[in-house]
Short mmCIF file of C-alpha atoms and ligand atoms in Angstrom, two decimals:
data_model
loop_
_atom_site.label_atom_id
_atom_site.label_comp_id
_atom_site.label_asym_id
_atom_site.label_seq_id
_atom_site.Cartn_x
_atom_site.Cartn_y
_atom_site.Cartn_z
CA MET A 139 26.57 -27.66 0.15
CA ASP A 140 23.85 -27.96 2.74
CA THR A 141 20.31 -27.52 1.71
CA ILE A 142 19.21 -23.86 1.97
CA LYS A 143 16.30 -23.37 4.27
CA VAL A 144 13.72 -20.78 3.50
CA LEU A 145 11.02 -19.70 5.99
CA LEU A 146 7.63 -18.52 4.56
CA ALA A 147 6.29 -16.25 7.36
CA ARG A 148 2.74 -16.50 6.17
CA ILE A 149 0.51 -18.83 4.05
CA LEU A 150 1.38 -17.56 0.63
CA PRO A 151 0.18 -18.48 -2.97
CA ASP A 152 1.62 -21.79 -3.90
CA THR A 153 3.40 -20.46 -7.01
CA GLY A 154 6.18 -19.11 -4.79
CA ALA A 155 6.77 -22.21 -2.65
CA GLU A 156 6.63 -24.56 -5.69
CA LEU A 157 9.38 -22.56 -7.45
CA LEU A 158 11.56 -22.62 -4.39
CA ARG A 159 11.11 -26.37 -3.89
CA ALA A 160 11.68 -27.02 -7.64
CA ALA A 161 15.02 -25.04 -7.25
CA GLY A 162 16.11 -27.38 -4.36
CA PHE A 163 15.29 -25.25 -1.32
CA SER A 164 13.81 -26.68 1.83
CA VAL A 165 10.70 -24.59 2.50
CA THR A 166 8.84 -24.21 5.88
CA THR A 167 5.66 -22.39 6.09
CA TRP A 168 4.21 -20.81 9.13
CA ASN A 169 0.85 -22.47 8.72
CA GLU A 170 -1.30 -20.56 11.17
CA ASP A 171 -3.65 -17.96 9.80
CA ARG A 172 -2.18 -15.16 11.75
CA PRO A 173 1.22 -13.33 11.85
CA MET A 174 3.85 -14.75 14.10
CA SER A 175 4.67 -12.72 17.25
CA GLN A 176 8.13 -11.15 17.01
CA GLU A 177 9.45 -13.74 19.42
CA GLU A 178 7.99 -16.57 17.29
CA LEU A 179 9.40 -14.91 14.15
CA ILE A 180 12.90 -14.61 15.65
CA GLU A 181 12.90 -18.31 16.98
CA ASN A 182 11.72 -19.63 13.50
CA THR A 183 14.03 -17.39 11.52
CA LYS A 184 17.07 -18.58 13.47
CA LYS A 185 16.65 -22.03 11.90
CA HIS A 186 16.54 -20.69 8.39
CA ASN A 187 18.88 -19.06 5.78
CA ALA A 188 16.39 -16.95 4.03
CA LEU A 189 13.10 -15.22 5.09
CA PHE A 190 10.06 -14.73 2.79
CA CYS A 191 7.78 -12.18 4.67
CA THR A 192 5.05 -9.73 4.32
CA ILE A 193 4.23 -6.19 5.59
CA THR A 194 2.95 -7.53 8.90
CA GLU A 195 6.36 -8.85 10.03
CA LYS A 196 8.20 -6.21 11.96
CA LEU A 197 11.87 -6.50 11.07
CA ASP A 198 13.46 -3.79 13.31
CA LYS A 199 16.79 -3.42 15.08
CA ARG A 200 15.86 -5.96 17.68
CA PHE A 201 14.92 -8.63 15.03
CA PHE A 202 18.13 -8.01 13.11
CA SER A 203 20.27 -8.16 16.35
CA LYS A 204 18.95 -11.78 16.80
CA CYS A 205 18.80 -12.73 13.06
CA SER A 206 21.91 -11.22 11.59
CA HIS A 207 22.78 -14.64 10.03
CA LEU A 208 20.10 -14.27 7.41
CA ASP A 209 21.42 -14.37 3.80
CA ILE A 210 18.43 -12.56 2.16
CA ILE A 211 14.96 -11.31 2.88
CA SER A 212 12.25 -11.42 0.26
CA GLN A 213 9.32 -9.20 0.98
CA PHE A 214 5.92 -10.17 -0.56
CA ALA A 215 4.98 -6.45 -1.19
CA VAL A 216 6.24 -3.37 -2.95
CA GLY A 217 6.32 -1.39 0.24
CA TYR A 218 8.82 -2.11 3.01
CA ASP A 219 8.26 0.35 5.77
CA ASN A 220 8.08 -2.70 8.21
CA ILE A 221 11.79 -3.34 7.58
CA ASP A 222 14.71 -1.38 9.07
CA VAL A 223 16.55 -1.25 5.66
CA GLU A 224 19.52 0.67 6.97
CA GLU A 225 20.26 -1.95 9.55
CA ALA A 226 19.83 -4.86 7.01
CA THR A 227 22.15 -3.03 4.72
CA ARG A 228 24.77 -2.58 7.40
CA LEU A 229 24.62 -6.29 8.14
CA GLY A 230 24.92 -7.12 4.38
CA ILE A 231 21.37 -8.54 4.09
CA PRO A 232 19.77 -7.78 0.71
CA ILE A 233 15.99 -7.26 0.64
CA GLY A 234 13.99 -8.09 -2.42
CA HIS A 235 10.41 -6.84 -3.02
CA THR A 236 7.66 -7.16 -5.66
CA PRO A 237 7.22 -3.78 -7.60
CA ASP A 238 5.36 -3.31 -10.86
CA VAL A 239 3.06 -6.43 -10.85
CA LEU A 240 0.61 -4.93 -8.34
CA SER A 241 0.39 -1.44 -9.87
CA GLU A 242 -2.77 -2.10 -11.80
CA ALA A 243 -4.59 -4.00 -9.06
CA THR A 244 -3.74 -1.24 -6.54
CA ALA A 245 -4.91 1.45 -8.95
CA ASP A 246 -8.16 -0.39 -9.42
CA ILE A 247 -8.80 -0.13 -5.70
CA ALA A 248 -7.96 3.66 -5.67
CA PHE A 249 -10.26 4.20 -8.66
CA GLY A 250 -13.01 1.99 -7.09
CA LEU A 251 -12.75 3.92 -3.83
CA MET A 252 -13.09 7.20 -5.78
CA ILE A 253 -16.33 6.07 -7.38
CA ALA A 254 -17.72 4.34 -4.27
CA THR A 255 -17.08 7.41 -2.09
CA SER A 256 -18.36 9.93 -4.59
CA ARG A 257 -21.66 8.08 -4.83
CA LYS A 258 -21.76 6.86 -1.24
CA PHE A 259 -21.99 3.14 -2.27
CA LEU A 260 -21.29 1.61 1.26
CA HIS A 261 -23.44 4.10 3.16
CA LEU A 262 -26.42 3.36 0.85
CA HIS A 263 -25.90 -0.45 1.00
CA LYS A 264 -25.95 -0.10 4.83
CA LYS A 265 -29.17 1.85 4.66
CA ILE A 266 -30.82 -0.85 2.61
CA LEU A 267 -29.72 -3.52 5.11
CA LYS A 268 -31.45 -1.41 7.76
CA GLY A 269 -34.69 -1.34 5.72
CA GLN A 270 -34.30 2.33 4.96
CA TRP A 271 -34.85 2.29 1.14
CA SER A 272 -38.22 4.05 1.23
CA TYR A 273 -39.00 5.75 -2.13
CA PHE A 274 -37.39 7.78 -4.84
CA ARG A 275 -36.30 11.17 -3.26
CA PRO A 276 -34.87 13.74 -5.70
CA THR A 277 -32.93 15.67 -3.18
CA ALA A 278 -31.62 12.83 -0.94
CA ASP A 279 -28.43 10.58 -1.06
CA LEU A 280 -26.72 12.93 -3.54
CA GLY A 281 -23.20 12.09 -4.56
CA ILE A 282 -20.69 14.25 -6.30
CA GLU A 283 -19.79 14.46 -10.02
CA ILE A 284 -16.22 13.47 -11.08
CA THR A 285 -16.37 13.78 -14.84
CA ASN A 286 -13.92 16.59 -16.03
CA LYS A 287 -12.63 17.31 -12.55
CA THR A 288 -9.06 17.51 -11.55
CA LEU A 289 -7.15 14.49 -10.13
CA GLY A 290 -4.28 15.35 -7.89
CA ILE A 291 -1.64 12.57 -7.26
CA PHE A 292 0.72 12.66 -4.40
CA GLY A 293 3.49 10.36 -5.46
CA LEU A 294 3.18 9.79 -9.22
CA GLY A 295 5.07 6.56 -9.86
CA ARG A 296 3.88 3.29 -11.24
CA ILE A 297 0.68 2.89 -9.15
CA GLY A 298 -0.27 6.66 -9.44
CA SER A 299 0.24 6.59 -13.22
CA GLU A 300 -2.24 3.62 -13.49
CA MET A 301 -4.70 5.55 -11.32
CA ALA A 302 -4.27 8.59 -13.61
CA LYS A 303 -4.88 6.41 -16.79
CA ARG A 304 -8.12 5.17 -15.41
CA CYS A 305 -9.33 8.66 -14.41
CA ILE A 306 -8.39 10.07 -17.66
CA GLY A 307 -9.98 7.25 -19.73
CA ALA A 308 -13.24 6.99 -17.75
CA TYR A 309 -13.73 10.66 -16.58
CA ASN A 310 -11.55 12.88 -18.77
CA MET A 311 -9.90 14.15 -15.65
CA LYS A 312 -7.08 16.65 -15.72
CA VAL A 313 -4.00 15.32 -13.82
CA ILE A 314 -1.81 17.36 -11.51
CA TYR A 315 0.71 15.82 -9.28
CA HIS A 316 3.42 16.51 -6.54
CA ASN A 317 6.57 14.36 -6.06
CA ARG A 318 9.97 14.94 -4.48
CA LYS A 319 11.29 15.01 -8.16
CA PRO A 320 9.27 15.62 -11.29
CA ASN A 321 8.40 12.52 -13.47
CA PRO A 322 8.79 13.76 -17.04
CA LYS A 323 7.91 10.25 -18.46
CA ALA A 324 4.48 10.41 -16.75
CA GLU A 325 4.07 14.11 -17.69
CA LYS A 326 4.48 13.09 -21.31
CA GLU A 327 2.23 10.07 -21.17
CA LEU A 328 -0.55 11.57 -19.04
CA ASN A 329 -0.28 15.20 -19.89
CA ALA A 330 0.15 15.62 -16.07
CA GLU A 331 1.26 18.94 -14.62
CA TYR A 332 3.81 19.10 -11.80
CA VAL A 333 2.64 21.39 -9.04
CA ASP A 334 3.86 22.30 -5.58
CA PHE A 335 2.23 20.75 -2.57
CA THR A 336 0.05 23.83 -1.72
CA THR A 337 -1.34 23.92 -5.28
CA LEU A 338 -1.98 20.20 -5.22
CA LEU A 339 -4.04 20.59 -2.06
CA ALA A 340 -5.94 23.73 -3.39
CA LYS A 341 -6.71 22.48 -6.91
CA SER A 342 -7.52 18.75 -6.52
CA ASP A 343 -11.05 17.57 -6.66
CA VAL A 344 -9.88 14.02 -5.97
CA LEU A 345 -6.55 13.78 -4.28
CA SER A 346 -5.08 10.29 -4.38
CA VAL A 347 -2.00 9.25 -2.31
CA HIS A 348 0.46 6.87 -3.93
CA CYS A 349 3.73 7.61 -2.23
CA ALA A 350 5.91 5.31 -0.15
CA LEU A 351 5.82 5.68 3.66
CA ASN A 352 9.10 7.38 4.83
CA SER A 353 10.14 10.21 7.16
CA ASN A 354 9.16 12.78 4.37
CA SER A 355 5.70 11.38 3.92
CA GLN A 356 4.74 10.43 7.40
CA GLY A 357 1.71 12.57 8.58
CA VAL A 358 1.91 14.88 5.60
CA PHE A 359 -1.90 15.00 5.31
CA ASP A 360 -2.68 16.67 8.62
CA LYS A 361 -5.09 19.35 9.81
CA ASP A 362 -3.11 22.13 7.97
CA ALA A 363 -3.13 20.11 4.70
CA PHE A 364 -6.92 19.31 4.87
CA LYS A 365 -7.64 23.00 5.55
CA GLN A 366 -6.07 23.95 2.26
CA MET A 367 -8.29 21.37 0.31
CA LYS A 368 -11.64 22.13 -1.36
CA PRO A 369 -14.71 21.54 0.76
CA THR A 370 -15.96 19.44 -2.28
CA SER A 371 -12.83 17.33 -2.51
CA ILE A 372 -12.32 13.59 -1.91
CA PHE A 373 -9.20 12.21 -0.30
CA ILE A 374 -8.08 8.65 -1.38
CA ASN A 375 -5.31 6.78 0.28
CA THR A 376 -4.06 3.41 -0.89
CA SER A 377 -0.46 3.69 0.20
CA ARG A 378 0.01 3.60 3.97
CA GLY A 379 -2.29 4.80 6.75
CA SER A 380 0.52 6.83 8.41
CA VAL A 381 0.69 9.25 5.57
CA HIS A 382 -2.49 10.92 6.86
CA ASN A 383 -3.13 11.83 10.44
CA GLU A 384 -6.29 9.92 11.16
CA LYS A 385 -7.66 12.21 13.96
CA ASP A 386 -7.20 15.29 11.73
CA LEU A 387 -8.87 13.46 8.81
CA ILE A 388 -11.89 12.60 10.95
CA GLU A 389 -12.21 16.19 12.12
CA ALA A 390 -11.90 17.45 8.46
CA LEU A 391 -14.68 15.06 7.42
CA GLN A 392 -16.86 15.89 10.36
CA SER A 393 -16.43 19.65 9.92
CA GLY A 394 -17.01 19.61 6.14
CA THR A 395 -13.39 20.82 5.43
CA ILE A 396 -13.28 18.08 2.78
CA TRP A 397 -16.25 16.17 1.33
CA GLY A 398 -15.21 12.55 1.51
CA ALA A 399 -12.53 9.92 1.88
CA GLY A 400 -11.71 6.40 0.48
CA LEU A 401 -9.25 4.50 2.42
CA ASP A 402 -7.62 1.11 1.70
CA VAL A 403 -5.09 1.83 4.56
CA THR A 404 -5.61 2.98 8.09
CA ASN A 405 -3.62 3.66 11.16
CA PRO A 406 -3.57 1.26 12.97
CA GLU A 407 -4.46 -1.70 10.84
CA PRO A 408 -6.91 -3.32 11.38
CA ILE A 409 -9.09 -0.29 12.03
CA LEU A 410 -11.17 -0.68 15.25
CA PRO A 411 -14.94 -1.39 14.60
CA ASP A 412 -15.94 1.62 16.63
CA ASN A 413 -13.83 4.13 14.49
CA PRO A 414 -16.05 7.02 13.45
CA LEU A 415 -14.79 6.80 9.90
CA LEU A 416 -16.88 3.57 9.50
CA GLU A 417 -20.21 5.36 10.29
CA MET A 418 -19.73 8.30 7.92
CA ASP A 419 -21.81 8.70 4.79
CA ASN A 420 -19.04 9.90 2.55
CA VAL A 421 -16.28 7.48 3.68
CA THR A 422 -15.36 4.09 2.16
CA VAL A 423 -12.89 1.92 4.11
CA LEU A 424 -11.34 -1.31 2.81
CA PRO A 425 -9.01 -3.77 4.68
CA HIS A 426 -5.70 -3.08 2.77
CA ILE A 427 -6.55 -5.05 -0.23
CA GLY A 428 -4.71 -3.09 -2.98
CA SER A 429 -2.86 -6.17 -4.46
CA ALA A 430 -5.56 -8.68 -3.64
CA ASN A 431 -6.53 -10.45 -6.71
CA LYS A 432 -5.53 -13.99 -7.61
CA GLU A 433 -3.43 -13.14 -10.66
CA THR A 434 -1.46 -10.35 -8.89
CA ARG A 435 -0.82 -12.39 -5.71
CA ASP A 436 0.43 -15.32 -7.82
CA LYS A 437 2.81 -13.00 -9.78
CA MET A 438 4.00 -11.44 -6.56
CA ALA A 439 4.81 -14.83 -5.12
CA VAL A 440 6.81 -15.71 -8.25
CA ILE A 441 8.89 -12.60 -8.16
CA ALA A 442 9.49 -12.89 -4.41
CA ALA A 443 10.62 -16.50 -4.83
CA ASN A 444 12.91 -15.62 -7.82
CA ASN A 445 14.53 -12.93 -5.78
CA ILE A 446 15.69 -15.67 -3.51
CA ILE A 447 16.56 -18.22 -6.22
CA GLU A 448 18.59 -15.68 -8.22
CA PHE A 449 20.47 -14.55 -5.28
CA TYR A 450 21.69 -18.00 -4.40
CA LYS A 451 22.38 -18.72 -7.98
CA ASN A 452 23.95 -15.54 -9.39
CA LYS A 453 24.47 -13.25 -6.26
CA ARG A 454 21.90 -10.90 -7.85
CA VAL A 455 18.50 -9.89 -6.66
CA PRO A 456 16.26 -8.93 -9.58
CA HIS A 457 14.09 -6.54 -7.49
CA VAL A 458 16.38 -5.33 -4.75
CA ILE A 459 15.70 -2.43 -2.36
CA ASN A 460 19.28 -2.19 -0.98
CA PRO A 461 21.81 -3.26 -3.75
CA LYS A 462 24.59 -1.98 -1.52
CA ALA A 463 24.04 -4.97 0.83
CA ILE A 464 24.95 -7.48 -2.01
CA ARG A 465 28.21 -5.60 -2.88
CA GLU A 466 29.31 -5.50 0.70
CA LYS A 467 28.93 -9.35 1.21
C1 DGY B 641 2.38 -3.46 -0.85
O1 DGY B 641 2.74 -4.19 -1.73
O2 DGY B 641 3.15 -2.66 -0.30
C2 DGY B 641 0.92 -3.53 -0.37
O3 DGY B 641 0.49 -2.55 0.50
C3 DGY B 641 0.69 -4.82 0.42
O4 DGY B 641 0.39 -5.91 -0.56
#
């Protein structure tokens, strides 16, 4: 059998490439520190059997019309809204991803954003840089208390559960959540209460978004939603920037409809340096680093590599998004 060729669309942790090479695959890495244009991606993918990609590669109908030869795609992420899964499935191309291993790292970022926002860390750091730390002022730079408050989770799955554990352990927070379907396991473990969306908005002191981006979640946090939240509430989003409407979020913060926001995701990414969110006292923005710690990224690379290795060995993808694609092959 010819050597199977795998294209790594970005510079990824060595753990993944080493596993693939040890399993006998020929591995090519796109070595530039930037994503390929779609044209470059298509041209390079045409010469390979399998594609190892990240959330920045746009695998839409156009991509699949030129690269329908692919045996498998392995996404170095848990989310996969950059991929037209329906089209891949129709073509019989399975897509692997990397769930579970990044839940704790991503929850750390949501938890960190909550604290940083509630106590205005970034704003105060910027003030010091500008030479504006003058003297102790009892009524200035006040943050907001989170102990014993209510945490609302939108999308209580693996990452949301890790965020809830941190908030219960550190701040004795009560947990309410809204999902498409209730999560009885999490309810039992976290004493979490299932509520409708309106109640989630009205009762949360901190509302943290952990859902996947799809047609149901796109733009759900809009003007109307922010209006129903408490003026003392903090909105946290570590899932995808398109789950909130950025213009409506800016207005809600400027008008005091909500108190603050912590964002690891924006729309678009990267956020433009002149975005008003970056100048607000009660806003913390990070550059989509949910899974970015060494151990987590190494584990993600191993899982993504194993998705490819197992597929060629046993016709099974351990972490597959579209199992139907394998059966149809
Ligand atoms: C994911 O895994 O979906 C993250 O957002 C990217 O690491």
